[in-house]
Coordinates of N, CA and C in Angstrom, one line a residue:
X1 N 27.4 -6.2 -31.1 CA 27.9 -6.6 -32.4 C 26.8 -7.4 -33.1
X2 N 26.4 -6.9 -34.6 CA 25.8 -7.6 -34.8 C 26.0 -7.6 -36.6
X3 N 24.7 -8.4 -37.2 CA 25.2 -8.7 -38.8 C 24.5 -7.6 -39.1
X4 N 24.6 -6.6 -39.8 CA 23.3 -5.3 -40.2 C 23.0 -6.1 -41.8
X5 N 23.6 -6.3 -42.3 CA 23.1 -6.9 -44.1 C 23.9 -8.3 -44.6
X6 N 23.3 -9.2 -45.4 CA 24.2 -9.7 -46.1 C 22.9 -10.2 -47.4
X7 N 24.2 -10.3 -48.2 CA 23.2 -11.0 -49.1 C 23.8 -12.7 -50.1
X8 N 23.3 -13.5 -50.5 CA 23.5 -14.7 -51.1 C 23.2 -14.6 -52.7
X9 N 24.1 -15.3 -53.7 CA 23.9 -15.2 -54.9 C 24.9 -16.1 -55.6
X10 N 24.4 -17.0 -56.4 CA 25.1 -18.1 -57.4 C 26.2 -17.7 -57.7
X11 N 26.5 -16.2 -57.9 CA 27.9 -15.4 -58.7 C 27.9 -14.2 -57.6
X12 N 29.2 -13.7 -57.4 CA 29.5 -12.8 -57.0 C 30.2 -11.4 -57.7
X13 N 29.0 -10.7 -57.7 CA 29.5 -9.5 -59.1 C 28.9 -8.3 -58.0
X14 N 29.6 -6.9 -58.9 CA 29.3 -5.8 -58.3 C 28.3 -5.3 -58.0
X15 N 27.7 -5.8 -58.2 CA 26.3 -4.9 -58.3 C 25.3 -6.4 -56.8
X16 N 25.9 -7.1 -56.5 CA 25.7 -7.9 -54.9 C 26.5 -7.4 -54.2
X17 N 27.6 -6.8 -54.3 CA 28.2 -6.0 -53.3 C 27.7 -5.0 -53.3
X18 N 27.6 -3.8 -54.4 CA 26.9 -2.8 -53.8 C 25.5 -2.4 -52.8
X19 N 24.5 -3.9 -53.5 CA 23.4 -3.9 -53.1 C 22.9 -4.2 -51.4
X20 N 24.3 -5.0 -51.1 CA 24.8 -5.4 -49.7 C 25.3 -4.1 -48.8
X21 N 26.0 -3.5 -49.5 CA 26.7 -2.5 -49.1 C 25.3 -1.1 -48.5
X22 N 24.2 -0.3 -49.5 CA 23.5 -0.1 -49.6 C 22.4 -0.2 -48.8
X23 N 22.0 -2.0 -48.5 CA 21.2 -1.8 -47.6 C 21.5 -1.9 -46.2
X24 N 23.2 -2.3 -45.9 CA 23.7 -1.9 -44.9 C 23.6 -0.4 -44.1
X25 N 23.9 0.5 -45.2 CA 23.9 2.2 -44.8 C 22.5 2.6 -44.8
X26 N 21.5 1.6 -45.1 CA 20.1 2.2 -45.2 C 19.8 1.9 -43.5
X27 N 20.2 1.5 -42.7 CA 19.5 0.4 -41.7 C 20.9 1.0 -40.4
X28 N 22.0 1.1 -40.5 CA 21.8 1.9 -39.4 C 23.3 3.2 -39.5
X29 N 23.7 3.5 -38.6 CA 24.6 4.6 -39.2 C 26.3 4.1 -39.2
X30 N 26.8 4.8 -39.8 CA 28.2 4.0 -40.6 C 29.4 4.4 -39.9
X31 N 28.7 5.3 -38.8 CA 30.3 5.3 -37.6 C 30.4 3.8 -37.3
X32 N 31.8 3.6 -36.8 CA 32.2 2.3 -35.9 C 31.9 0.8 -37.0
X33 N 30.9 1.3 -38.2 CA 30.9 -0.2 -38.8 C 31.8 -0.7 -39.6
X34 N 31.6 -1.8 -40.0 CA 32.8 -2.7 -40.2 C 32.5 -3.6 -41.1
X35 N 33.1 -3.2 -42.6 CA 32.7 -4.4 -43.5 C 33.8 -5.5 -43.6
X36 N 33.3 -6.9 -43.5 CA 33.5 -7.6 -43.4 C 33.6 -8.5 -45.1
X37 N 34.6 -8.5 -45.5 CA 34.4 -9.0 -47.0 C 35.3 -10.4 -47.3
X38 N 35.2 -11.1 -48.3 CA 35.4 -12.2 -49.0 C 36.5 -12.0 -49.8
X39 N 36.6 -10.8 -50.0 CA 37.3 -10.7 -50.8 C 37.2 -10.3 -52.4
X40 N 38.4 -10.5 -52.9 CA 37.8 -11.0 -54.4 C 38.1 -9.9 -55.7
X41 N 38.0 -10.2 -56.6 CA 37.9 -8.8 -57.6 C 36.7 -7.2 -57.8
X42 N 35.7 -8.4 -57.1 CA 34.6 -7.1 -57.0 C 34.7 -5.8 -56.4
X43 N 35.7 -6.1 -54.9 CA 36.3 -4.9 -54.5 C 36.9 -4.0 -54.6
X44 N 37.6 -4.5 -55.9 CA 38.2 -3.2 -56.4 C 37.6 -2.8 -57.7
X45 N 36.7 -2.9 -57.7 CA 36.3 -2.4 -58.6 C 35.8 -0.5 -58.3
X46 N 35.6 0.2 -59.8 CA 35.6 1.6 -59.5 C 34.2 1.8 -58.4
X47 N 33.3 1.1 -58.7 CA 31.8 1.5 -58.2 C 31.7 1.1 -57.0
X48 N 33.0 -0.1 -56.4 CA 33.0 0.0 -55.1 C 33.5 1.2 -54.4

């Protein structure tokens, strides 16, 4: 188990989730992973 991405930012808006999200699937493969989230409005958003 380990962290594959994260990222830090003064505000939390879609476009840090996506970017998080992104270079998570760039780095390794997306069987078995597991996002881990905060929460929040961003996630439902349509572009999540």
């Amino acid at each position: 188990n380990e962290i594959v991405s994260y990222k830090i930012a003064e505000t939390q808006d879609v476009s840090l989730v996506l970017d998080t999200l992104k270079e998570a699937l760039r780095k390794r493969n997306v069987i078995d992973t597991i996002l881990h989230s905060d929460q929040g409005k961003v996630y439902t958003s349509k572009q999540f």
